[in-house]
PDB file of C-alpha atoms in Angstrom:
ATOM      1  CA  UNK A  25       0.000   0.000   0.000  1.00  0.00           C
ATOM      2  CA  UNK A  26       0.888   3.579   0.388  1.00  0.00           C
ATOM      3  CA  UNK A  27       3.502   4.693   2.264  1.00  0.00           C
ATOM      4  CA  UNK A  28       4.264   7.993   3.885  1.00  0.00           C
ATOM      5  CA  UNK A  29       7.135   8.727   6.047  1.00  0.00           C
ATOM      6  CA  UNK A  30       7.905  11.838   8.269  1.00  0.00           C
ATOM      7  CA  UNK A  31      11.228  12.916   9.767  1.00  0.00           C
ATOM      8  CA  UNK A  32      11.795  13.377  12.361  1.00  0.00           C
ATOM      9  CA  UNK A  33       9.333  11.815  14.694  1.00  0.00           C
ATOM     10  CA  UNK A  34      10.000  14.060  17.394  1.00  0.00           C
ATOM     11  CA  UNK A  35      11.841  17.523  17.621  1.00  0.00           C
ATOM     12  CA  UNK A  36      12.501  19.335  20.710  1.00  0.00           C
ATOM     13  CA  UNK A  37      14.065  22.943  19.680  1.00  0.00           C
ATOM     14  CA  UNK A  38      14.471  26.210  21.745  1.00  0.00           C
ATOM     15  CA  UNK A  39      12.293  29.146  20.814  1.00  0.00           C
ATOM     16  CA  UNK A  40      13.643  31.702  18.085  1.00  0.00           C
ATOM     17  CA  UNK A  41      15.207  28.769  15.834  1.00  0.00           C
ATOM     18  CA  UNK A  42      13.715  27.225  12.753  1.00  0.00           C
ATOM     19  CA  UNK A  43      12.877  23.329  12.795  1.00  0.00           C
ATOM     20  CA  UNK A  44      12.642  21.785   9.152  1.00  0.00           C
ATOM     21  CA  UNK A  45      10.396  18.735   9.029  1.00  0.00           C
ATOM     22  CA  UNK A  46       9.832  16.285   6.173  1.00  0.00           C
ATOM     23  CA  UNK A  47       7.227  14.211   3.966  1.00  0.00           C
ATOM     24  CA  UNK A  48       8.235  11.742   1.313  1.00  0.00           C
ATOM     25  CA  UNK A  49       6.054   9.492  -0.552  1.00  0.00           C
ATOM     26  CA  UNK A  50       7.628   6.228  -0.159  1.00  0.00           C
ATOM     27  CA  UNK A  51       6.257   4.275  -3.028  1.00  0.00           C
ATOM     28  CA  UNK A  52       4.014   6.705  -5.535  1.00  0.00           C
ATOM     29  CA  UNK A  53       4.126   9.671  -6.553  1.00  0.00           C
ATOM     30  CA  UNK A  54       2.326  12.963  -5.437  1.00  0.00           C
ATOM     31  CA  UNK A  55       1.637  15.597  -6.911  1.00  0.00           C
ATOM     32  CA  UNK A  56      -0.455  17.466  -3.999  1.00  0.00           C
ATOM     33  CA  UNK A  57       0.798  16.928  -0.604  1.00  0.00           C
ATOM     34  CA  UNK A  58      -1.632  18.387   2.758  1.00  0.00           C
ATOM     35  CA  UNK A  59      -0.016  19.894   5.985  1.00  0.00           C
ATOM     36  CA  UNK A  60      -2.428  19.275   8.949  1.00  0.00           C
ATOM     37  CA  UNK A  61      -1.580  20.460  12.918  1.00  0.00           C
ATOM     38  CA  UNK A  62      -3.439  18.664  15.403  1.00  0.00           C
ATOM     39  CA  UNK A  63      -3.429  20.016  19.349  1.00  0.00           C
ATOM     40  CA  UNK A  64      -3.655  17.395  22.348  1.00  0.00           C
ATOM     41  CA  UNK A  65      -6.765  15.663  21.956  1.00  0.00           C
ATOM     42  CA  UNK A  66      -8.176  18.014  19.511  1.00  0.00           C
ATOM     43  CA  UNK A  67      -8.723  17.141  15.690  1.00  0.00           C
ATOM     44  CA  UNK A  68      -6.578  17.803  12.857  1.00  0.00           C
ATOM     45  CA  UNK A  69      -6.477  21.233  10.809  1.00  0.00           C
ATOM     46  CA  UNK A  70      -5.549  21.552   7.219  1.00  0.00           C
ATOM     47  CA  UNK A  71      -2.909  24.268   7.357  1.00  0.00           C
ATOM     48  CA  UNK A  72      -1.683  24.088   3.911  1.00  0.00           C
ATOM     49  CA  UNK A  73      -2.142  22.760   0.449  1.00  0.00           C
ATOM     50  CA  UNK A  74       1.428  22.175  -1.364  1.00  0.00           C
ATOM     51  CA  UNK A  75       1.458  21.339  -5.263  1.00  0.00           C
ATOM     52  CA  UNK A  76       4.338  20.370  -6.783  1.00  0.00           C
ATOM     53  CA  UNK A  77       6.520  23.098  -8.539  1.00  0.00           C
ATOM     54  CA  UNK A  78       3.876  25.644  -7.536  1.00  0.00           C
ATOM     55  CA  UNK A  79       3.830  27.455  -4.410  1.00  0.00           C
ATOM     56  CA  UNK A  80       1.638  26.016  -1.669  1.00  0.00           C
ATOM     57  CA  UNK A  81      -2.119  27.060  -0.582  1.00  0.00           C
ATOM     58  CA  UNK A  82      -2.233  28.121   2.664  1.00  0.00           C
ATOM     59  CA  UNK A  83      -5.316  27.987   4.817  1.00  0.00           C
ATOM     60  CA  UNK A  84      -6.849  31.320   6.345  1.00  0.00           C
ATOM     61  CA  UNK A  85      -5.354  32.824   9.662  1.00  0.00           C
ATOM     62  CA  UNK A  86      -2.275  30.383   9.266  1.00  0.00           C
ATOM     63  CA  UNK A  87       1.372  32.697   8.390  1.00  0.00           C
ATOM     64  CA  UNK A  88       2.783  31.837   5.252  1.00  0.00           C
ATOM     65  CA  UNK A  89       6.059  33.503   6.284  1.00  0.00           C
ATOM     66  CA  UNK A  90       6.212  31.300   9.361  1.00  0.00           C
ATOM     67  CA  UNK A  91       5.446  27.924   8.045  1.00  0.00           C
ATOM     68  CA  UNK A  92       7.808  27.723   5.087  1.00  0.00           C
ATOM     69  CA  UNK A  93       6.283  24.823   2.418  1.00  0.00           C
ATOM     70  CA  UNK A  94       8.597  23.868  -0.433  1.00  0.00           C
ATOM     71  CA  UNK A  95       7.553  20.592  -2.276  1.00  0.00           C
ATOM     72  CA  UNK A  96      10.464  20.009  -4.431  1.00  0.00           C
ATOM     73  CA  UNK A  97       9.654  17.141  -6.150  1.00  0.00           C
ATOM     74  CA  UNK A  98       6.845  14.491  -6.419  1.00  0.00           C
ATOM     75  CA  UNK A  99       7.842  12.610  -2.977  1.00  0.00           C
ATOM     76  CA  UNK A 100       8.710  15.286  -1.111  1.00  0.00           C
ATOM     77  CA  UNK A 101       7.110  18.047   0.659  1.00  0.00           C
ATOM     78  CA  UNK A 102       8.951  20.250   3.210  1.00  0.00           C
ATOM     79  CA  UNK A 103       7.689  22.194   6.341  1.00  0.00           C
ATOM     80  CA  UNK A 104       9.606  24.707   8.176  1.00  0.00           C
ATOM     81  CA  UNK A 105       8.488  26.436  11.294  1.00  0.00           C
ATOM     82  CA  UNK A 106      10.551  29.687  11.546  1.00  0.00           C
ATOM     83  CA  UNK A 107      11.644  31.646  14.399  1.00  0.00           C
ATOM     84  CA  UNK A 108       9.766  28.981  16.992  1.00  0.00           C
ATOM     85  CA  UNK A 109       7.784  29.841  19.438  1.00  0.00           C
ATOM     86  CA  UNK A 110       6.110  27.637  22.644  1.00  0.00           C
ATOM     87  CA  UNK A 111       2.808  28.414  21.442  1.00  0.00           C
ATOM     88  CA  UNK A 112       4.025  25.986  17.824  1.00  0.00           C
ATOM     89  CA  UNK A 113       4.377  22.984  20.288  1.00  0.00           C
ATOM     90  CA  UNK A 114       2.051  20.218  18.493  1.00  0.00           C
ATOM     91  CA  UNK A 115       1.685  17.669  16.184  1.00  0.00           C
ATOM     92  CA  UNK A 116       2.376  17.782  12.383  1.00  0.00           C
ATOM     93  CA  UNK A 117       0.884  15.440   9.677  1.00  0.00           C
ATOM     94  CA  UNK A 118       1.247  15.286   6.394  1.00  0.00           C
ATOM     95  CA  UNK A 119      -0.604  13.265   3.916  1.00  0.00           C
ATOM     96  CA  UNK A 120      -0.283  12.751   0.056  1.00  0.00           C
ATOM     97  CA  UNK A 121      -2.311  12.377  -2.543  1.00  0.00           C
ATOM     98  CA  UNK A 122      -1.971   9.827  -5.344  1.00  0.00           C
ATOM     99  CA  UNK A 123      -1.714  11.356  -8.933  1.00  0.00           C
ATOM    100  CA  UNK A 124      -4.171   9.075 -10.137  1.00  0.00           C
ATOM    101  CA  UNK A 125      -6.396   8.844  -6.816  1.00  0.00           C
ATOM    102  CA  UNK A 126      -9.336  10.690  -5.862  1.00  0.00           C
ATOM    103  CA  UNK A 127      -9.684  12.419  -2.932  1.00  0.00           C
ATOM    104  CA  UNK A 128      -8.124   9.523  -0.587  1.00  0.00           C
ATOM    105  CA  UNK A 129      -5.213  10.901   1.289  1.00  0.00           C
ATOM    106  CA  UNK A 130      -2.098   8.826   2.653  1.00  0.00           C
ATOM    107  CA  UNK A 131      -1.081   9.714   6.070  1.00  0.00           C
ATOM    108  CA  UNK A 132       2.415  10.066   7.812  1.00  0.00           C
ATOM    109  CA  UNK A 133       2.948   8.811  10.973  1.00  0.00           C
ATOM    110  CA  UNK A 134       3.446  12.781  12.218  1.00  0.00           C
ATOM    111  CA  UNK A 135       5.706  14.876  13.935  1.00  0.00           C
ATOM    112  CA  UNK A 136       5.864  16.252  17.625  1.00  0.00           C
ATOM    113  CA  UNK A 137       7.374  19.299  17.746  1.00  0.00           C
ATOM    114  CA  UNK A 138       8.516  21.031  21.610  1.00  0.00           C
ATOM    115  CA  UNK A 139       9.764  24.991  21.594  1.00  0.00           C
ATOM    116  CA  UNK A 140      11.157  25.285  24.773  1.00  0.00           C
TER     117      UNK A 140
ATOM    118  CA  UNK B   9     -19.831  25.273   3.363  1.00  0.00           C
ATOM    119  CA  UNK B  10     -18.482  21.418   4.112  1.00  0.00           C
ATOM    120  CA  UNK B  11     -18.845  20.699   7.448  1.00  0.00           C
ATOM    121  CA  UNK B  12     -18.595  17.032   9.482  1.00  0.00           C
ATOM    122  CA  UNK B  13     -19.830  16.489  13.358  1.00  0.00           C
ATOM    123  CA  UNK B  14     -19.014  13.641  15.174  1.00  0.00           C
ATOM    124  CA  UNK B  15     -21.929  13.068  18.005  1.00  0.00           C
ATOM    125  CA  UNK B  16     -19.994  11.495  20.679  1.00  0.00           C
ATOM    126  CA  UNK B  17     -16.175  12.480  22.099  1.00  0.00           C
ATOM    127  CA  UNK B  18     -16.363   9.091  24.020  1.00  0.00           C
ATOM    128  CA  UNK B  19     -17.591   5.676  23.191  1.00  0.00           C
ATOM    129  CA  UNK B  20     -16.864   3.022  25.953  1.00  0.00           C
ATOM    130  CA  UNK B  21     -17.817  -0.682  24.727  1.00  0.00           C
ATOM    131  CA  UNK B  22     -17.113  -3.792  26.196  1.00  0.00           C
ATOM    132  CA  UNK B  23     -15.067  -6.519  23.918  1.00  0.00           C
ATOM    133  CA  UNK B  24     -17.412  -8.294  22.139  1.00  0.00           C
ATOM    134  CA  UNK B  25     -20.633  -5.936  21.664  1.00  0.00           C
ATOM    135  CA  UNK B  26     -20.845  -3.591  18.906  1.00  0.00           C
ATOM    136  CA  UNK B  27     -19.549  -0.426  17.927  1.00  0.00           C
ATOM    137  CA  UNK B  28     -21.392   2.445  16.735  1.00  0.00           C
ATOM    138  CA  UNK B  29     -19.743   5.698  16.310  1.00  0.00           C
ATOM    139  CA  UNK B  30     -22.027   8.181  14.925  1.00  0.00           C
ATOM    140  CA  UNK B  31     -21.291  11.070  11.977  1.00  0.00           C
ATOM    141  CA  UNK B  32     -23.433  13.749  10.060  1.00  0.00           C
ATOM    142  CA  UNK B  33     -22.397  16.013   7.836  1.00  0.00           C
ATOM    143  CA  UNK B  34     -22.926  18.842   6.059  1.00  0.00           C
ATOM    144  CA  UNK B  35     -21.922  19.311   2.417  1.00  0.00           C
ATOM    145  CA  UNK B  36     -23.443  21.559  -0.737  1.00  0.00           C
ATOM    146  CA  UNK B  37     -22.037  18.733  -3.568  1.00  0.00           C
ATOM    147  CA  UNK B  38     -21.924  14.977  -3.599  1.00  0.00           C
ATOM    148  CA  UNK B  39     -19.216  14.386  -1.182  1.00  0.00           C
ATOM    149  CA  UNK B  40     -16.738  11.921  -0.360  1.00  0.00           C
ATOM    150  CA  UNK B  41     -16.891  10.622   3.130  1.00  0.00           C
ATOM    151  CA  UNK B  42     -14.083   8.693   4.822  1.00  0.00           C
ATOM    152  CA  UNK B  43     -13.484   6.882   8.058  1.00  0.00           C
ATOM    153  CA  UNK B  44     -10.238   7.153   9.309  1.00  0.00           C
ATOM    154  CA  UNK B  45      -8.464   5.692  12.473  1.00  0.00           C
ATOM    155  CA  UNK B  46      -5.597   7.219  15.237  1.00  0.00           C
ATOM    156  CA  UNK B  47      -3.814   4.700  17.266  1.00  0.00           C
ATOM    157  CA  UNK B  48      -1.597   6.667  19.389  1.00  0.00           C
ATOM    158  CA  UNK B  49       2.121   7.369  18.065  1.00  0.00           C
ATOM    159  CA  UNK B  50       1.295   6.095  14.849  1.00  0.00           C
ATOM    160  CA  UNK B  51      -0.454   7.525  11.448  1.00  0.00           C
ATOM    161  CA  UNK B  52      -3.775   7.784  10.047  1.00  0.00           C
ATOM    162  CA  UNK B  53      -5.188   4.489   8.558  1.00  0.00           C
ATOM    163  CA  UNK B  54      -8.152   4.478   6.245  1.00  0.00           C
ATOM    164  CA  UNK B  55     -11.207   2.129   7.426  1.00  0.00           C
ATOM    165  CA  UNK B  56     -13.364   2.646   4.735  1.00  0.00           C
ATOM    166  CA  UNK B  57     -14.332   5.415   2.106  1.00  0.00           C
ATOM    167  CA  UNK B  58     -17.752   6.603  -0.076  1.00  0.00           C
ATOM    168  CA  UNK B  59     -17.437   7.763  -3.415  1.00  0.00           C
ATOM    169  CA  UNK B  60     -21.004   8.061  -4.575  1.00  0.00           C
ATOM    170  CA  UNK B  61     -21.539   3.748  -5.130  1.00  0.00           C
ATOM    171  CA  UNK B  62     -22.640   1.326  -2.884  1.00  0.00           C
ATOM    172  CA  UNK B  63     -24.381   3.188  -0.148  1.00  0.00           C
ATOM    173  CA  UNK B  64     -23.025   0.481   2.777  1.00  0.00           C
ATOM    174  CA  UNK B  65     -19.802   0.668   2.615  1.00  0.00           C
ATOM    175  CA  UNK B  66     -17.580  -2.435   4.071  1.00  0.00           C
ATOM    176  CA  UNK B  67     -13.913  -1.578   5.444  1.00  0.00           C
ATOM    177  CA  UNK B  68     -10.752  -2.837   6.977  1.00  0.00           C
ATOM    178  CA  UNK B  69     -11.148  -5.034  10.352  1.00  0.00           C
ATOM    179  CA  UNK B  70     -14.715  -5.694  10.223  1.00  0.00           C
ATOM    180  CA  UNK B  71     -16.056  -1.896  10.331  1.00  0.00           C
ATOM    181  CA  UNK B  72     -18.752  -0.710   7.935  1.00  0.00           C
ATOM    182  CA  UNK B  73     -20.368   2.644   7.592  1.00  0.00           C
ATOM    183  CA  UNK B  74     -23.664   3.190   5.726  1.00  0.00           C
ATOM    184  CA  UNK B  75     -24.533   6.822   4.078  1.00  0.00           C
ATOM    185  CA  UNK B  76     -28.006   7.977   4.382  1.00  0.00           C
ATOM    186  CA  UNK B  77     -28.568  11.112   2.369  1.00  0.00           C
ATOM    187  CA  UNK B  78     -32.024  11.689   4.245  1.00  0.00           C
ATOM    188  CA  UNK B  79     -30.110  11.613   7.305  1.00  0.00           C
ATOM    189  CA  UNK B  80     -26.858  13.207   6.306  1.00  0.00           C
ATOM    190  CA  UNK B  81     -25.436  10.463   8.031  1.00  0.00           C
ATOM    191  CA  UNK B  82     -22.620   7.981   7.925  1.00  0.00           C
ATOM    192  CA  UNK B  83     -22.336   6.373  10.986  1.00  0.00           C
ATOM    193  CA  UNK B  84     -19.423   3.650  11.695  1.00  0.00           C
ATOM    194  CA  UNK B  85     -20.355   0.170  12.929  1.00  0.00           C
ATOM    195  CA  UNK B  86     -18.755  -3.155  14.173  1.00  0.00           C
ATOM    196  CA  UNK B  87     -20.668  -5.977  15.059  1.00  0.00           C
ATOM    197  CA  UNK B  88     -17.966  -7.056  17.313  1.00  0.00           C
ATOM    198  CA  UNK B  89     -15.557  -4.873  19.483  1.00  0.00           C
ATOM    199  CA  UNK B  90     -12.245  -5.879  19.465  1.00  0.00           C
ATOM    200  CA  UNK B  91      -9.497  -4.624  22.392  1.00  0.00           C
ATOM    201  CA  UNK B  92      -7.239  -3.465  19.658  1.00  0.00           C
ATOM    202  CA  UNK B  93     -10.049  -1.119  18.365  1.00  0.00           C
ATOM    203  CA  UNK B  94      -9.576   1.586  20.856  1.00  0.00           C
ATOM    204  CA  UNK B  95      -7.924   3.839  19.167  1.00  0.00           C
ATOM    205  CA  UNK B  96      -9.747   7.471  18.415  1.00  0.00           C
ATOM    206  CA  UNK B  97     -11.734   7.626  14.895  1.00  0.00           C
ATOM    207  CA  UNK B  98     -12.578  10.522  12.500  1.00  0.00           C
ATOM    208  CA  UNK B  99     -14.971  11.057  10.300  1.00  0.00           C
ATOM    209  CA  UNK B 100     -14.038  12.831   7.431  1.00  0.00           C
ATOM    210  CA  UNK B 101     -16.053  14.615   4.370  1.00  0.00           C
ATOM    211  CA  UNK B 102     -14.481  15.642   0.641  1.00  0.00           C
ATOM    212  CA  UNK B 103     -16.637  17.539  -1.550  1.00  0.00           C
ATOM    213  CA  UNK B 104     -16.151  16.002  -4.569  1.00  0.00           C
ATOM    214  CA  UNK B 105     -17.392  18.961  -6.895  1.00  0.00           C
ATOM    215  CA  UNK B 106     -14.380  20.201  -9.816  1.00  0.00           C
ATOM    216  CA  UNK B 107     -11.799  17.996  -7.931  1.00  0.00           C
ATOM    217  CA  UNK B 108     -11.189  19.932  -4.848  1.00  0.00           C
ATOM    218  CA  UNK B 109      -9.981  17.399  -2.249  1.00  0.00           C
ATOM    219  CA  UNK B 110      -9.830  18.896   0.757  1.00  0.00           C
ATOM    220  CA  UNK B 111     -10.248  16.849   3.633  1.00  0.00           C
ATOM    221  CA  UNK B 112     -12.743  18.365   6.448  1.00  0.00           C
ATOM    222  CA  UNK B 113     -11.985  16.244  10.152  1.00  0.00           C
ATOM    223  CA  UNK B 114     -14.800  16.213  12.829  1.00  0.00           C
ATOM    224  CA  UNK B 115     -13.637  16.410  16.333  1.00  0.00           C
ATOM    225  CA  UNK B 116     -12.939  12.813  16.414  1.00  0.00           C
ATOM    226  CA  UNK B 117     -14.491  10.186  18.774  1.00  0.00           C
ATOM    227  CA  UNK B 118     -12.609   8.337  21.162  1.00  0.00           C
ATOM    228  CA  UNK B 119     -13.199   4.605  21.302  1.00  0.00           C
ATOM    229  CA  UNK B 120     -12.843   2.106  24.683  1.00  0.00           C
ATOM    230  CA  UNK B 121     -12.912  -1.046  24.679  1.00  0.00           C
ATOM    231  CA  UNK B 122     -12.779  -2.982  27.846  1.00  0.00           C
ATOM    232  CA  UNK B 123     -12.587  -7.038  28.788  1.00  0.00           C
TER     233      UNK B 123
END
């Protein structure tokens, strides 16, 4: 089946620094790829849309210049939270969608970010 | 405007009854509705999916939803609760209208399962 893969799982970084965190697809290629935040025991928000080669969709009240999407190629989508702050503590998912799929979404395993 | 809500933050079961978790949602075009599941530290796993065929839809591990249009309802069942089904599952809905995938999570409804 599908296969998504995050790195890292889990990122502890002080506040002010930038934490980069990644999304391949492991076995098919994707051409849209999702960035959702989820809070403790909350559900998951879409924050952004990223398309390959074209710059990502981001969803309203969420700061482009802080959350940094580049999706380089058709496995790989990048995240960066910039300049981090306590308050971007949570969890990260991304998903991917299949270039011939329909709206099904593959799902990484996530990662827990900590700004100390 | 897409919208999903899941009725219940907490479903206790014992092992061996069934399992309904209930869903409605809102949605202006045909829309996709998914199932998914959250075991903790690990991804999202699909259960089950509608794409505008079969109205009961069967999944992975013995789960099956069934959409009701009348109802704007698709409510998750098991006839059989399992201890390795507690895990917390969202309901998800997809408008399906001019491709636009976007995925819209209820709250998500936490699932017990004791012996």
């Amino acid at each position: 089946g599908a296969v998504v893969s995050q790195h890292p799982s889990w990122v502890i970084c002080k506040s002010g620094t930038s934490v980069k965190i990644e999304c391949r697809s492991l076995d098919f290629q994707a051409t849209t790829m999702f960035w959702y935040r989820q809070f403790p025991k909350q559900s998951l928000m879409l924050m952004a849309t990223s398309n390959e080669g074209s710059k990502a969709t981001y969803e309203q009240g969420v700061e482009k210049d802080k959350f940094l999407i580049n999706h380089a190629s058709l496995t790989l989508s990048t995240l960066t939270v910039t300049s981090a702050h306590p308050e971007d503590s949570s969890f990260y998912i991304c998903s991917a969608r299949e270039q011939k799929g329909l709206n099904e979404q593959y799902f990484g395993p996530g990662t827990r970010l900590t700004v100390t | 405007a897409q919208s999903v809500t899941q009725l219940d933050s907490h479903v206790s079961v014992s092992e061996g009854t069934p399992v309904l978790l209930r869903c409605n949602y809102s949605s202006s075009y045909s829309p996709s509705l998914f199932w998914y599941v959250q075991h903790p530290n690990k991804g999202l796993q699909l259960l089950l999916k509608y794409t505008s065929a079969a109205t009961l839809v069967k999944g992975i591990n013995g789960f099956e939803a069934e959409f009701k249009k009348s109802e704007t309802s698709f409510h998750l069942t098991k006839p059989s609760a399992h201890m390795s089904d507690a895990a917390e599952y969202f309901c998800v809905v997809s408008p399906l209208s001019g491709g636009y995938n976007k995925l819209i999570f209820g709250a998500g409804t936490r699932l017990a399962v004791h012996p």
